[in-house]
PDB file of C-alpha atoms in Angstrom:
ATOM      1  CA  MET S  18      76.952 163.769 114.434  1.00 47.00           C
ATOM      2  CA  SER S  19      74.599 163.525 117.320  1.00 48.00           C
ATOM      3  CA  ALA S  20      75.777 161.400 120.256  1.00 53.00           C
ATOM      4  CA  SER S  21      72.633 159.237 119.972  1.00 58.00           C
ATOM      5  CA  ALA S  22      73.012 158.743 116.226  1.00 68.00           C
ATOM      6  CA  GLY S  23      74.838 155.376 116.593  1.00 81.00           C
ATOM      7  CA  ALA S  24      71.888 153.497 117.966  1.00 88.00           C
ATOM      8  CA  ARG S  25      69.521 155.246 115.495  1.00 87.00           C
ATOM      9  CA  LEU S  26      71.808 154.409 112.564  1.00 88.00           C
ATOM     10  CA  ALA S  27      71.882 150.749 113.585  1.00 92.00           C
ATOM     11  CA  ALA S  28      68.047 150.767 113.696  1.00 91.00           C
ATOM     12  CA  ILE S  29      67.874 152.500 110.313  1.00 88.00           C
ATOM     13  CA  ALA S  30      70.323 149.992 108.705  1.00 94.00           C
ATOM     14  CA  GLY S  31      68.396 147.046 110.325  1.00 94.00           C
ATOM     15  CA  SER S  32      65.023 148.349 109.082  1.00 91.00           C
ATOM     16  CA  PHE S  33      66.321 148.957 105.647  1.00 92.00           C
ATOM     17  CA  GLU S  34      67.633 145.397 105.423  1.00 96.00           C
ATOM     18  CA  SER S  35      64.389 143.972 106.775  1.00 96.00           C
ATOM     19  CA  LEU S  36      62.245 145.875 104.262  1.00 95.00           C
ATOM     20  CA  SER S  37      64.513 145.523 101.190  1.00 95.00           C
ATOM     21  CA  GLY S  38      66.280 142.231 101.843  1.00 96.00           C
ATOM     22  CA  ARG S  39      69.660 143.757 101.283  1.00 96.00           C
ATOM     23  CA  PRO S  40      72.068 145.715 103.474  1.00 96.00           C
ATOM     24  CA  LEU S  41      72.077 149.489 103.321  1.00 95.00           C
ATOM     25  CA  VAL S  42      75.872 149.512 103.160  1.00 95.00           C
ATOM     26  CA  ALA S  43      78.613 146.922 102.744  1.00 93.00           C
ATOM     27  CA  GLN S  44      80.453 145.646 105.857  1.00 90.00           C
ATOM     28  CA  SER S  45      83.378 147.773 106.845  1.00 89.00           C
ATOM     29  CA  PRO S  46      86.322 147.022 109.099  1.00 91.00           C
ATOM     30  CA  GLY S  47      85.566 150.340 110.794  1.00 90.00           C
ATOM     31  CA  GLY S  48      82.039 149.246 111.574  1.00 91.00           C
ATOM     32  CA  LEU S  49      78.603 150.570 110.594  1.00 93.00           C
ATOM     33  CA  GLU S  50      79.255 154.250 111.179  1.00 92.00           C
ATOM     34  CA  GLU S  51      82.307 154.239 108.971  1.00 93.00           C
ATOM     35  CA  ALA S  52      80.432 152.280 106.262  1.00 95.00           C
ATOM     36  CA  LEU S  53      77.568 154.762 106.330  1.00 95.00           C
ATOM     37  CA  TRP S  54      79.883 157.797 106.288  1.00 95.00           C
ATOM     38  CA  GLY S  55      81.750 156.550 103.306  1.00 95.00           C
ATOM     39  CA  ALA S  56      78.841 155.109 101.325  1.00 96.00           C
ATOM     40  CA  PRO S  57      78.669 155.759  97.601  1.00 96.00           C
ATOM     41  CA  HIS S  58      75.137 157.095  98.007  1.00 95.00           C
ATOM     42  CA  ALA S  59      73.698 159.905 100.090  1.00 95.00           C
ATOM     43  CA  ILE S  60      72.236 158.859 103.441  1.00 94.00           C
ATOM     44  CA  VAL S  61      70.317 161.268 105.641  1.00 93.00           C
ATOM     45  CA  ALA S  62      68.051 160.618 108.627  1.00 91.00           C
ATOM     46  CA  HIS S  63      65.622 162.635 110.607  1.00 90.00           C
ATOM     47  CA  GLY S  64      63.635 162.164 113.826  1.00 89.00           C
ATOM     48  CA  THR S  65      59.917 161.717 114.320  1.00 90.00           C
ATOM     49  CA  GLU S  66      59.247 165.097 115.955  1.00 91.00           C
ATOM     50  CA  PRO S  67      56.182 167.121 114.708  1.00 90.00           C
ATOM     51  CA  GLU S  68      58.695 169.077 112.695  1.00 91.00           C
ATOM     52  CA  PRO S  69      61.360 166.388 111.953  1.00 93.00           C
ATOM     53  CA  LEU S  70      64.963 167.452 112.368  1.00 95.00           C
ATOM     54  CA  PHE S  71      67.866 165.898 110.609  1.00 94.00           C
ATOM     55  CA  PHE S  72      70.219 164.051 112.963  1.00 92.00           C
ATOM     56  CA  TYR S  73      72.488 162.441 110.326  1.00 92.00           C
ATOM     57  CA  GLY S  74      73.950 163.121 106.924  1.00 94.00           C
ATOM     58  CA  ASN S  75      76.847 161.139 105.570  1.00 95.00           C
ATOM     59  CA  ARG S  76      79.890 162.667 103.747  1.00 97.00           C
ATOM     60  CA  LEU S  77      78.241 162.509 100.307  1.00 97.00           C
ATOM     61  CA  ALA S  78      74.939 164.032 101.575  1.00 96.00           C
ATOM     62  CA  LEU S  79      76.710 166.872 103.297  1.00 97.00           C
ATOM     63  CA  GLY S  80      78.656 167.591 100.095  1.00 96.00           C
ATOM     64  CA  LEU S  81      75.444 167.652  98.047  1.00 95.00           C
ATOM     65  CA  PHE S  82      73.809 169.965 100.520  1.00 93.00           C
ATOM     66  CA  ALA S  83      77.032 172.067 100.715  1.00 94.00           C
ATOM     67  CA  MET S  84      76.827 172.100 104.496  1.00 94.00           C
ATOM     68  CA  THR S  85      78.975 170.994 107.399  1.00 96.00           C
ATOM     69  CA  ALA S  86      77.589 168.495 109.864  1.00 94.00           C
ATOM     70  CA  ALA S  87      77.138 171.361 112.395  1.00 95.00           C
ATOM     71  CA  GLN S  88      74.945 173.253 109.833  1.00 94.00           C
ATOM     72  CA  PHE S  89      72.966 170.151 108.837  1.00 95.00           C
ATOM     73  CA  ILE S  90      72.229 168.550 112.184  1.00 94.00           C
ATOM     74  CA  GLY S  91      69.031 170.051 113.602  1.00 95.00           C
ATOM     75  CA  LEU S  92      67.931 171.436 110.202  1.00 94.00           C
ATOM     76  CA  PRO S  93      64.138 170.831 109.820  1.00 93.00           C
ATOM     77  CA  SER S  94      63.972 168.188 107.071  1.00 90.00           C
ATOM     78  CA  HIS S  95      61.259 170.068 105.103  1.00 84.00           C
ATOM     79  CA  ARG S  96      63.844 172.793 104.543  1.00 82.00           C
ATOM     80  CA  SER S  97      65.902 170.357 102.473  1.00 81.00           C
ATOM     81  CA  ALA S  98      63.458 170.933  99.624  1.00 74.00           C
ATOM     82  CA  GLU S  99      63.781 173.922  97.393  1.00 76.00           C
ATOM     83  CA  PRO S 100      61.609 176.820  98.619  1.00 74.00           C
ATOM     84  CA  ALA S 101      59.110 176.384  95.696  1.00 74.00           C
ATOM     85  CA  GLN S 102      58.812 172.726  96.481  1.00 71.00           C
ATOM     86  CA  ARG S 103      58.226 172.945 100.240  1.00 63.00           C
ATOM     87  CA  ASP S 104      54.490 173.372 100.025  1.00 66.00           C
ATOM     88  CA  ALA S 105      54.240 170.220  97.804  1.00 63.00           C
ATOM     89  CA  VAL S 106      56.218 168.257 100.465  1.00 53.00           C
ATOM     90  CA  PHE S 107      53.750 169.369 103.172  1.00 53.00           C
ATOM     91  CA  ARG S 108      50.691 168.542 100.899  1.00 55.00           C
ATOM     92  CA  VAL S 109      51.999 164.982 100.432  1.00 50.00           C
ATOM     93  CA  ALA S 110      52.565 164.598 104.214  1.00 50.00           C
ATOM     94  CA  GLU S 111      49.079 165.890 104.976  1.00 54.00           C
ATOM     95  CA  ASP S 112      47.507 163.518 102.499  1.00 54.00           C
ATOM     96  CA  ARG S 113      48.897 160.504 104.393  1.00 51.00           C
TER      97      ARG S 113
END
């Protein structure tokens, strides 16, 4: 994963907990990164660029996308939707 992902992942986990009132993942002896990597649910994160790029996908997410981390990191997040659904994703984003 990206070298800067650690700080971003901590911010994401903290924001999730602030908004939901519960932790994103359970505590792990190996720390937050290990807990996120082995979580029983898919976790992906992208930046805030004009065309957001993924900077993180945990083990389960990479398996669902059938990609390696090297293939996933840097992928424009809109490309994670099926081709027929991509226009709908953009319409929702434009309506905000």
